[in-house]
Amino acid sequence: MNYNATEKGYYGEFGGAYIPEMLYPNVEELRQNYLKIMAEPDFKKEFDQLLKDYVGRPSPLYFAKRLSEKYNTKVYLKREDLNHTGAHKVNNTIGQILMAKRLNKTRIIAETGAGQHGVATATVCALMGMQCVVYMGEIDIARQAPNVARMKMLGAEVRPALSGSKTLKDATNEAIRDWINNPVDTHYIIGSAIGPHPYPDMVTRFQSIISEEIKWQLKEKEGRENPDYIVACIGGGSNAAGTYYHFLHESEVGIIAVEAAGKGIHSGESAATSALGKEGIIHGCKTLLMQTPDGQITEPYSISAGLDYPGVGPLHSHLYKTGRGEFYSATDDEAMTSGLELTQLEGIIPAIETSHALAIFKHKTFKPDDIVVISLSGRGDKDLDNYIKYFKL
Amino acid sequence: MLSRSLCYFIMFNQYLILFKMNRINKKMQENKKLLSIYFTAGYPSINDTVKIIQDLESSGIDMIEIGLPFSDPLADGPTIQNSSTAALKNGMTTKVLFDQLKDIRKTVSIPLILMGYFNPMLQYGVEAFCEKCNEIGIDGLIMPDLPLDVYQEKYEAVFKKNNLKNIFLITPQTSDARIKQIDEASDAFIYMVSTASVTGSKSGFGTEQTKYFERISAMQLNNPQIVGFGINNSETFKQATDFTKGAIIGSAFIKHLTENGVETISSFVKGIR
């Protein structure tokens, strides 16, 4: 089985580029150039240098002793929360801004849910002196205030998405409309492994540094490159795609995805796409998405703004459909208590998105000698308000 | 040897097919500039669809794009987005629309085109959707997010089998090579998006548009071009059709419906021509 994108951007039956003609020149330009540019020695050098000196990579692979004891297995945390800007998102924005420069673009747009991708985009725009507009759902602007302030301080304009559920899906719609209106000077930095080809593949490749590092770090610590399980939370699925990438074809590595069940898969307030979704088209790609029988995209719900998305990247749909990935979902409550547990066992406050991955222990029991690597995709500073409210701290 | 009656039968069938295939093509042959109107089915009220179509035809409109509302219309500005949201709230679905249209050919003879996004069509089933359109007497489809290559690879045959013309878009950024490719793949007209924008965002054309209209006109394409996006009054209609076969009005008509309801459609049309 092949888990990489084909030339037309398909993972099995999922992926492709279902875009209106208005977007065709931009997307086609990117498709024709992204692999070539990524392979250029100059590009690689600049990308690697920035990841090292600016982002602070490699991010540590940390053996979580007390968490391991509690669940009687060996847990390693891949510390993407220690990256500059506090999440894995910056790996991709560094890559894409370098790409945009080589395509002679001068203006950057992005969508954001939790604000992590927005901050990571605003950051690289400040770094490169480029104009930056970030679209964010009105509801997310309210629940992620610190990140909104951060983006503004970095010089970005944050435009509220006022349509639909006023969350990530709608922010993405607005960003796409902006790109239609500004076809010449603008590059759209998509933050997740979604969108028309080549975005899912490009974002996955930029994020694949996560699994590349896990391999050599685990070799150093355990004498072997492959863990027994690799776990990540999934909204659109960028941290998951990067965390899985170098293990996709290593059949002895179990791939585990944790989606956001919201108030329960069948509560009507959920974002558990693999359980509730059906094949369809969202934001330019064919993938699993939550929709009515009539094909209208339904409003998702999760306490986590970053997972509050009705679709999932086409790679993940493929992993689900082929059975290569094991898919679970964690409710708001399970995620929040898992986040607090990590805080108190290891002294790490995770992003609420990440807390969903940590909730895997509520759903699956591992063997004592299993090595389980969890992507600690982001830190929880931005979520303090929500933690305070939830736990009445 | 074929018997004479069988010959007649075959000729009659061919005549029928020809007749059916050509409602849009025939319209394109008419010696005038065409005015086409887009509206969102299910807006302002769920049961306005048939009345709007009939009133548009009796007001002298040449062709109608019936919008199948979608929850996430990527290529549309706020006016059509809002009408789509309202239409969905009113209960519009693909099935409801097909039911409303089932007798439309008893009263309406101008070309009717369904315009929507691909996902609802995909969920209905592409083949079933096309068959239903054929049965009703729909002449063509505009699915902006169904790309040319996917259409040709997977769906062209089923469109053709059901006498449906697929209408493609071009924009000021579309390369000459791609325009030629789209022209080859088309057999009705080319939907020429006037400016780089979503629907309803700009009004009035500048020299940039004029140059674009001239450039496309000079390409001597096989298919006539109908301009859409940014046409909202008689002046922009005239500008758009100086170099093309016709123009489509969408957002401005929706705004008219929002402000004046469905009783004054003919006055809107008179204001354009």
XYZ file of C-alpha atoms in Angstrom:
666
model
C 0.000 0.000 0.000
C 1.245 3.462 -0.862
C 0.569 6.270 1.598
C 2.221 9.082 -0.342
C 0.394 11.498 -2.612
C 0.327 10.727 -6.332
C 1.299 13.358 -8.884
C -2.303 14.574 -8.913
C -2.458 14.598 -5.157
C -4.442 11.470 -4.463
C -4.077 9.231 -1.447
C -6.072 6.259 -2.642
C -9.428 7.778 -3.566
C -8.918 10.929 -1.462
C -7.278 14.247 -2.308
C -7.080 15.962 -5.697
C -7.761 19.606 -6.482
C -11.464 20.487 -6.679
C -11.104 24.205 -7.136
C -12.896 26.903 -9.078
C -11.055 28.120 -12.166
C -10.240 31.377 -10.363
C -7.786 29.491 -8.163
C -6.339 27.356 -10.932
C -3.351 29.551 -11.934
C -2.121 29.894 -8.339
C -2.617 26.290 -7.379
C -1.112 25.072 -10.648
C 1.936 27.312 -10.217
C 2.446 25.835 -6.788
C 1.898 22.282 -8.001
C 4.457 22.637 -10.751
C 7.075 24.163 -8.481
C 6.782 22.939 -4.909
C 8.833 19.758 -5.193
C 11.446 21.434 -7.355
C 11.831 24.321 -4.922
C 11.914 22.043 -1.883
C 14.736 20.069 -3.499
C 16.914 23.116 -4.208
C 20.062 23.079 -2.039
C 19.639 26.803 -1.234
C 16.091 26.274 -0.102
C 16.997 23.293 2.043
C 19.862 25.167 3.613
C 17.746 28.182 4.505
C 14.869 26.018 5.779
C 17.127 23.851 7.956
C 18.996 26.859 9.296
C 15.807 28.638 10.319
C 14.376 25.504 11.911
C 17.560 25.179 13.955
C 18.372 28.765 14.923
C 14.964 30.392 14.868
C 12.502 27.631 15.765
C 14.889 25.843 18.117
C 14.867 22.416 16.510
C 15.399 19.606 17.050
C 12.592 19.551 19.579
C 13.322 17.135 22.427
C 11.940 13.627 22.606
C 11.171 13.435 26.285
C 10.663 10.245 28.281
C 7.630 10.964 30.463
C 8.501 8.897 33.526
C 5.525 9.557 35.767
C 3.002 9.324 32.941
C 4.639 6.031 31.915
C 4.368 4.697 35.449
C 0.738 5.675 35.697
C -0.215 3.827 32.521
C 2.369 1.064 32.848
C 3.972 1.585 29.458
C 6.849 3.620 27.998
C 5.655 7.058 26.922
C 7.767 9.508 25.002
C 6.555 13.023 24.270
C 7.712 14.763 21.114
C 8.007 18.307 22.417
C 6.640 20.455 19.578
C 5.307 22.722 22.315
C 8.871 23.926 22.830
C 9.143 25.312 19.319
C 9.212 29.057 18.869
C 5.556 30.235 18.918
C 4.582 27.199 20.983
C 3.407 24.597 18.501
C 4.323 22.489 15.483
C 2.637 24.999 13.149
C 5.804 27.040 12.617
C 7.574 24.151 10.806
C 5.136 24.615 7.957
C 4.961 28.412 7.957
C 8.748 28.692 7.709
C 8.686 26.351 4.736
C 5.795 28.084 3.007
C 7.084 31.621 3.460
C 10.361 30.581 1.838
C 8.299 29.016 -0.929
C 6.233 32.213 -1.318
C 9.401 34.298 -1.635
C 10.710 32.070 -4.383
C 7.387 32.445 -6.184
C 7.774 36.248 -5.886
C 4.697 36.715 -3.733
C 4.550 39.785 -1.498
C 1.394 39.275 0.497
C 0.483 36.360 2.761
C -2.925 35.181 3.888
C -3.795 32.404 6.313
C -6.709 30.876 8.170
C -6.521 29.950 11.798
C -8.602 28.057 14.331
C -6.838 28.040 17.690
C -4.673 30.898 16.523
C -1.496 28.794 16.584
C -1.191 28.745 12.815
C -2.127 32.424 12.658
C 0.603 33.290 15.135
C 3.103 31.091 13.306
C 2.207 32.804 10.029
C 2.304 36.315 11.493
C 5.679 35.439 12.990
C 7.316 34.379 9.740
C 5.780 37.386 7.977
C 7.368 39.674 10.545
C 10.617 37.791 10.054
C 10.511 38.269 6.290
C 8.886 41.705 6.271
C 5.785 40.570 4.393
C 2.224 41.804 4.613
C 0.010 39.368 6.504
C -3.760 38.936 6.763
C -5.146 36.179 8.994
C -8.761 35.039 8.819
C -10.203 33.746 12.056
C -13.753 32.772 12.998
C -15.470 35.314 15.193
C -16.098 32.668 17.863
C -12.451 31.619 17.844
C -11.348 35.238 18.165
C -13.304 35.323 21.416
C -11.993 32.009 22.798
C -8.357 32.515 21.790
C -7.798 36.139 22.780
C -4.093 35.876 23.677
C -3.242 34.574 20.198
C -5.243 37.370 18.564
C -3.236 39.907 20.538
C -0.020 38.145 19.565
C -0.871 38.277 15.845
C -1.705 41.967 16.041
C 1.529 42.699 17.886
C 3.396 40.862 15.135
C 1.882 43.254 12.616
C -0.771 41.001 11.095
C -4.291 42.076 10.342
C -6.809 39.674 11.887
C -10.049 39.599 9.911
C -13.065 37.950 11.536
C -14.951 35.296 9.562
C -18.600 36.075 10.166
C -20.280 33.362 8.079
C -21.461 29.883 9.051
C -20.336 28.579 12.433
C -17.760 31.387 12.610
C -14.929 28.901 13.252
C -12.063 27.291 11.325
C -14.141 26.112 8.361
C -15.464 29.594 7.777
C -12.070 31.216 8.259
C -10.805 28.865 5.533
C -13.666 29.890 3.216
C -12.797 33.545 3.735
C -9.107 32.962 3.098
C -9.938 31.146 -0.153
C -12.183 34.061 -1.202
C -9.363 36.483 -0.453
C -7.068 34.422 -2.683
C -9.643 34.552 -5.486
C -9.742 38.343 -5.090
C -5.943 38.658 -5.009
C -4.629 36.157 -7.516
C -1.322 37.726 -8.438
C 0.647 38.950 -5.416
C -0.712 36.668 -2.696
C 0.331 33.284 -1.325
C -2.083 31.393 0.871
C -0.323 29.571 3.708
C -2.719 26.770 4.592
C -1.944 25.539 8.083
C -3.301 22.043 7.951
C -2.849 19.000 5.739
C -5.992 19.945 3.865
C -6.934 21.969 0.791
C -6.347 21.325 -2.906
C -3.262 19.439 -4.035
C -0.379 20.244 -3.513
C -1.218 21.613 -0.065
C -1.777 18.355 1.842
C 1.465 16.917 0.495
C 3.440 20.141 0.898
C 2.293 20.714 4.480
C 2.976 17.062 5.305
C 6.502 17.305 3.906
C 7.268 20.474 5.884
C 5.904 18.854 9.037
C 7.712 15.571 8.390
C 10.707 16.953 10.288
C 8.797 15.744 13.382
C 8.986 12.060 12.478
C 12.448 12.439 10.963
C 13.725 13.574 14.352
C 11.746 10.995 16.308
C 13.556 8.268 14.342
C 17.085 9.276 15.289
C 16.128 10.430 18.762
C 14.499 7.126 19.578
C 17.494 5.292 18.136
C 19.702 7.183 20.592
C 17.465 6.488 23.557
C 16.137 3.023 22.849
C 18.459 1.640 20.225
C 15.687 1.424 17.664
C 14.133 3.874 15.265
C 10.568 2.627 15.327
C 8.236 2.902 18.297
C 5.360 0.475 18.727
C 2.810 3.259 18.505
C 2.767 6.827 17.359
C -0.104 9.007 18.579
C -1.381 12.414 17.472
C -4.527 14.485 17.670
C -6.298 15.282 14.405
C -8.333 18.265 13.303
C -7.240 18.860 9.728
C -4.237 16.760 10.643
C -0.968 18.632 10.099
C 0.859 17.575 13.254
C -0.428 14.048 12.770
C 0.733 13.979 9.143
C 4.222 15.128 10.138
C 4.368 12.758 13.095
C 3.345 9.754 11.004
C 5.184 10.569 7.777
C 8.386 8.528 8.184
C 6.477 5.680 9.821
C 3.724 5.308 7.247
C 5.503 2.492 5.471
C 6.934 0.899 8.638
C 4.257 -1.687 9.183
C 5.354 -2.565 12.736
C 4.540 0.976 13.884
C 0.926 1.378 14.975
C -0.523 4.688 13.869
C -3.065 6.197 16.234
C -5.237 9.243 15.607
C -7.395 10.943 18.202
C -10.190 13.172 16.996
C -12.353 15.565 18.969
C -15.663 13.988 19.997
C -16.860 17.252 21.522
C -19.775 16.460 23.818
C -19.922 12.887 22.494
C -19.819 11.392 19.014
C -23.592 11.166 18.723
C -24.441 14.274 20.729
C -24.828 16.413 17.629
C -21.938 18.509 18.943
C -18.831 16.761 17.739
C -15.908 17.011 15.362
C -15.157 13.275 15.095
C -14.893 13.235 11.325
C -13.877 9.618 10.741
C -16.856 8.390 12.755
C -19.393 10.882 11.432
C -18.035 11.809 8.006
C -18.708 10.606 4.517
C -16.629 11.089 1.389
C -17.146 14.498 -0.177
C -15.491 17.743 -1.230
C -14.389 20.383 1.246
C -11.963 23.247 0.677
C -10.732 21.852 -2.598
C -10.124 18.213 -1.778
C -12.009 14.969 -1.713
C -11.960 13.591 1.798
C -14.118 12.457 4.704
C -16.285 15.251 5.978
C -19.303 15.793 8.159
C -22.281 16.618 6.004
C -26.025 16.232 5.589
C -27.395 13.564 3.207
C -27.940 16.486 0.793
C -24.214 17.308 0.787
C -24.295 20.417 2.925
C -21.312 20.660 5.249
C -22.394 20.508 8.884
C -21.141 22.633 11.741
C -18.657 20.817 13.938
C -18.113 21.380 17.627
C -15.153 20.907 19.928
C -13.909 22.745 22.997
C -10.631 22.898 21.092
C -10.634 25.561 18.399
C -7.853 23.773 16.524
C -9.842 20.548 16.133
C -13.173 22.228 15.437
C -13.207 21.295 11.759
C -15.752 19.181 9.838
C -13.185 17.490 7.592
C -9.867 15.719 7.890
C -6.856 15.759 5.580
C -7.026 13.306 2.647
C -3.989 11.358 3.903
C -5.869 10.637 7.113
C -9.031 9.624 5.280
C -6.847 7.145 3.414
C -5.261 5.861 6.638
C -8.742 5.415 8.111
C -10.255 3.770 5.061
C -7.364 1.333 4.574
C -7.162 0.521 8.272
C -3.526 1.669 8.425
C -4.494 4.091 11.196
C -6.451 3.336 14.363
C -8.916 6.159 14.962
C -10.252 7.158 18.355
C -12.051 10.212 19.598
C -11.914 11.993 22.919
C -14.679 14.108 24.409
C -14.148 17.593 25.789
C -14.184 16.163 29.302
C -11.692 13.399 28.532
C -9.357 15.880 26.873
C -9.534 18.429 29.655
C -8.849 15.908 32.406
C -5.985 14.410 30.367
C -4.500 17.877 29.949
C -4.668 18.503 33.680
C -3.178 15.089 34.347
C -0.139 15.798 32.176
C 0.272 19.157 33.875
C 0.338 17.585 37.304
C 2.374 14.495 36.436
C 4.989 16.079 34.202
C 4.783 19.827 34.742
C 3.739 20.466 31.136
C 0.555 22.400 30.327
C -0.534 21.147 26.894
C -2.718 22.873 24.318
C -6.291 21.570 24.485
C -5.793 20.120 20.988
C -2.856 18.091 22.300
C -4.848 17.021 25.359
C -7.016 14.988 22.983
C -3.984 12.907 21.981
C -3.168 12.367 25.652
C -6.689 11.052 26.209
C -5.651 7.928 24.261
C -4.974 6.295 27.641
C -8.684 6.446 28.396
C -9.377 4.385 25.274
C -6.479 2.019 24.779
C -4.287 -0.028 27.074
C -0.669 -0.499 26.048
C 1.697 -3.269 27.056
C 4.396 -2.483 29.649
C 7.218 -2.764 27.124
C 5.429 -0.862 24.350
C 7.091 2.336 23.270
C 4.399 4.942 22.688
C 5.407 8.275 21.155
C 2.855 11.050 21.533
C 3.094 14.259 19.572
C 2.899 17.061 22.108
C 1.831 19.390 19.361
C 1.387 22.623 21.317
C 1.616 24.302 24.666
C -1.379 25.395 26.683
C -0.667 29.046 27.503
C -3.225 30.144 24.933
C -5.825 27.914 26.602
C -5.393 29.071 30.198
C -8.715 30.908 30.122
C -10.490 27.740 29.041
C -8.700 25.568 31.613
C -9.492 28.132 34.334
C -13.156 28.189 33.372
C -13.433 24.431 33.025
C -11.717 23.544 36.316
C -12.917 26.670 38.114
C -9.299 27.351 39.104
C -32.342 -3.238 -45.668
C -34.081 -1.056 -43.163
C -37.758 -0.696 -43.601
C -39.003 2.767 -44.407
C -40.865 3.170 -41.123
C -37.746 2.250 -39.140
C -35.858 4.883 -41.125
C -38.422 7.483 -40.223
C -38.299 6.357 -36.623
C -34.515 6.790 -36.499
C -34.711 10.169 -38.230
C -37.371 11.276 -35.779
C -35.209 10.229 -32.851
C -32.223 12.056 -34.260
C -34.393 15.099 -34.699
C -35.454 14.791 -31.063
C -31.849 14.477 -29.881
C -30.834 17.441 -32.010
C -33.716 19.430 -30.684
C -32.846 18.546 -27.112
C -29.129 19.203 -27.445
C -29.520 22.572 -28.921
C -31.571 24.698 -26.569
C -28.442 26.583 -25.430
C -26.747 26.338 -28.849
C -29.844 27.641 -30.587
C -30.006 30.547 -28.193
C -26.397 31.363 -29.018
C -27.365 31.597 -32.718
C -29.879 34.390 -32.075
C -28.821 37.691 -33.467
C -28.795 39.698 -30.248
C -26.899 40.189 -27.025
C -28.118 37.715 -24.456
C -29.144 38.562 -20.936
C -28.988 35.750 -18.443
C -30.016 35.810 -14.802
C -28.781 33.799 -11.840
C -30.902 33.285 -8.777
C -30.611 31.067 -5.725
C -33.343 28.424 -5.590
C -35.312 28.625 -2.359
C -34.798 32.344 -1.911
C -36.493 34.544 -0.791
C -39.055 31.806 -0.067
C -38.861 28.084 -0.639
C -41.658 28.038 -3.226
C -40.558 31.023 -5.331
C -38.515 28.937 -7.779
C -41.091 28.352 -10.517
C -42.580 31.836 -10.319
C -39.140 33.462 -10.623
C -38.302 31.342 -13.672
C -41.637 32.058 -15.369
C -41.473 35.796 -14.642
C -37.915 35.991 -15.923
C -38.901 34.328 -19.183
C -41.951 36.541 -19.669
C -39.777 39.599 -18.958
C -37.618 38.670 -21.923
C -34.648 37.040 -20.229
C -32.752 34.721 -22.598
C -31.382 32.122 -20.227
C -31.519 31.292 -16.522
C -28.971 29.905 -14.069
C -30.792 28.236 -11.224
C -28.503 28.229 -8.192
C -28.504 25.108 -6.070
C -27.563 26.501 -2.650
C -24.465 25.211 -0.848
C -23.345 25.694 2.739
C -19.833 26.768 1.771
C -19.909 28.650 -1.541
C -16.199 29.438 -1.981
C -16.498 31.527 -5.112
C -19.347 33.697 -3.894
C -19.447 37.010 -2.098
C -21.757 37.891 0.805
C -24.927 38.478 -1.292
C -25.070 34.985 -2.781
C -23.702 33.438 0.437
C -26.540 34.983 2.411
C -29.174 33.944 -0.103
C -27.769 30.401 -0.008
C -27.828 30.266 3.770
C -31.417 31.561 3.771
C -32.457 29.082 1.071
C -31.001 26.159 3.035
C -32.780 27.386 6.148
C -35.976 27.513 4.106
C -35.504 23.809 3.439
C -34.075 23.796 -0.081
C -32.334 20.562 -1.075
C -31.425 18.950 -4.383
C -34.512 16.703 -4.160
C -36.837 19.595 -3.355
C -35.503 21.579 -6.295
C -35.928 18.670 -8.716
C -39.508 18.251 -7.482
C -40.254 21.933 -7.993
C -38.856 21.788 -11.521
C -40.523 18.586 -12.661
C -43.151 20.331 -14.825
C -41.130 23.410 -15.719
C -40.902 22.516 -19.402
C -44.675 22.716 -19.704
C -44.456 26.476 -19.293
C -40.864 27.554 -19.912
C -38.854 27.167 -23.114
C -35.638 29.234 -22.629
C -32.423 27.413 -21.695
C -32.161 26.457 -18.040
C -28.836 25.818 -16.403
C -28.216 24.486 -12.906
C -25.361 26.157 -11.103
C -23.969 24.859 -7.862
C -21.044 23.320 -6.101
C -19.933 19.785 -6.731
C -20.462 18.197 -3.315
C -24.293 18.170 -3.318
C -24.174 16.682 -6.838
C -21.669 14.064 -5.687
C -23.868 13.108 -2.723
C -26.967 12.835 -4.927
C -24.944 10.629 -7.247
C -23.500 12.180 -10.398
C -25.286 9.816 -12.744
C -28.652 10.075 -10.985
C -28.261 13.869 -10.882
C -27.598 14.045 -14.618
C -30.475 11.723 -15.441
C -32.837 13.806 -13.352
C -31.675 16.982 -15.106
C -32.282 15.376 -18.477
C -35.725 14.214 -17.439
C -36.666 17.725 -16.295
C -35.210 19.440 -19.340
C -32.189 21.143 -17.807
C -29.765 22.067 -20.594
C -26.497 22.564 -18.819
C -24.562 22.633 -15.587
C -22.091 25.064 -14.070
C -20.083 23.433 -11.294
C -17.209 25.796 -10.574
C -15.341 23.364 -8.331
C -15.581 20.380 -10.657
C -12.254 20.760 -12.459
C -11.803 20.200 -16.167
C -9.503 17.177 -15.839
C -11.754 15.358 -13.369
C -14.772 16.109 -15.556
C -13.089 14.724 -18.654
C -11.743 11.682 -16.880
C -14.831 10.658 -14.959
C -18.014 12.462 -15.886
C -17.997 13.696 -19.477
C -19.671 10.559 -20.784
C -22.553 10.711 -18.333
C -23.080 14.431 -18.998
C -23.207 13.770 -22.725
C -25.480 10.794 -22.363
C -27.944 13.075 -20.617
C -27.693 15.944 -23.102
C -26.112 18.214 -20.534
C -23.648 20.904 -21.550
C -20.927 21.523 -18.988
C -20.067 25.205 -18.804
C -16.512 26.136 -17.816
C -15.218 29.374 -16.384
C -12.258 31.454 -17.501
C -10.802 34.445 -15.664
C -8.395 37.275 -16.543
C -5.621 35.057 -15.133
C -6.424 31.996 -17.244
C -3.586 31.331 -19.686
C -4.216 31.281 -23.436
C -3.259 27.623 -23.576
C -5.797 26.714 -20.924
C -8.482 28.867 -22.554
C -7.948 26.892 -25.765
C -8.188 23.650 -23.820
C -11.443 24.827 -22.205
C -12.764 25.954 -25.590
C -12.070 22.468 -26.968
C -13.902 20.867 -24.059
C -16.913 23.184 -24.336
C -19.949 22.902 -26.557
C -22.275 25.703 -25.454
C -20.601 28.850 -24.211
C -17.699 29.897 -22.030
C -18.480 31.638 -18.769
C -16.109 34.549 -18.739
C -15.474 35.816 -15.211
C -14.928 39.555 -15.653
C -12.547 40.274 -12.813
C -10.445 38.431 -10.297
C -13.049 38.355 -7.578
C -15.794 36.433 -5.896
C -19.337 37.230 -7.042
C -20.914 40.562 -6.256
C -17.783 42.359 -5.159
C -17.082 44.864 -7.913
C -19.119 47.025 -10.202
C -18.082 48.932 -13.263
C -15.393 47.878 -15.684
C -12.107 49.680 -16.269
C -9.546 49.537 -19.021
C -8.188 46.301 -17.569
C -11.491 44.540 -18.275
C -11.797 46.092 -21.716
C -8.334 44.780 -22.581
C -9.273 41.345 -21.293
C -12.523 41.335 -23.299
C -10.580 42.385 -26.423
C -7.896 39.777 -25.853
C -10.417 36.947 -25.567
C -12.413 38.276 -28.505
C -9.259 38.251 -30.630
C -8.685 34.574 -29.832
C -11.626 33.663 -32.115
C -12.803 30.851 -29.892
C -15.267 28.230 -31.110
C -17.633 28.928 -28.257
C -19.359 32.242 -27.624
C -18.532 33.961 -24.349
C -20.987 35.111 -21.751
C -19.615 37.491 -19.129
C -20.423 37.159 -15.458
C -19.376 38.874 -12.202
C -19.672 42.636 -11.823
C -22.693 43.254 -14.063
C -25.427 45.105 -12.234
C -27.040 47.691 -14.543
C -27.592 48.633 -18.166
C -24.207 50.341 -18.421
C -22.165 47.361 -17.254
C -24.357 45.058 -19.359
C -23.526 47.121 -22.432
C -19.815 47.269 -21.620
C -19.675 43.529 -21.049
C -21.487 42.667 -24.267
C -19.546 44.998 -26.579
C -17.090 42.172 -27.152
C -19.119 39.152 -26.115
C -22.350 37.327 -26.789
C -24.045 38.137 -23.520
C -23.871 38.675 -19.806
C -25.065 37.102 -16.572
C -26.435 39.042 -13.638
C -26.491 37.323 -10.252
C -25.849 39.290 -7.084
C -27.626 42.418 -8.326
C -30.755 40.374 -9.022
C -30.589 38.707 -5.602
C -30.297 42.160 -4.029
C -33.334 43.244 -6.005
C -35.300 40.251 -4.694
C -34.177 40.986 -1.142
C -35.285 44.599 -1.373
C -38.383 44.301 -3.563
C -39.599 40.726 -3.351
C -40.646 38.601 -6.325
C -43.421 40.818 -7.699
C -41.244 43.336 -9.559
C -39.012 41.085 -11.623
C -40.004 42.643 -14.944
C -39.097 46.138 -13.769
C -35.634 44.873 -12.829
C -35.189 43.356 -16.283
C -36.402 46.511 -18.014
C -33.813 48.506 -16.077
C -31.031 46.451 -17.660
C -32.082 46.419 -21.319
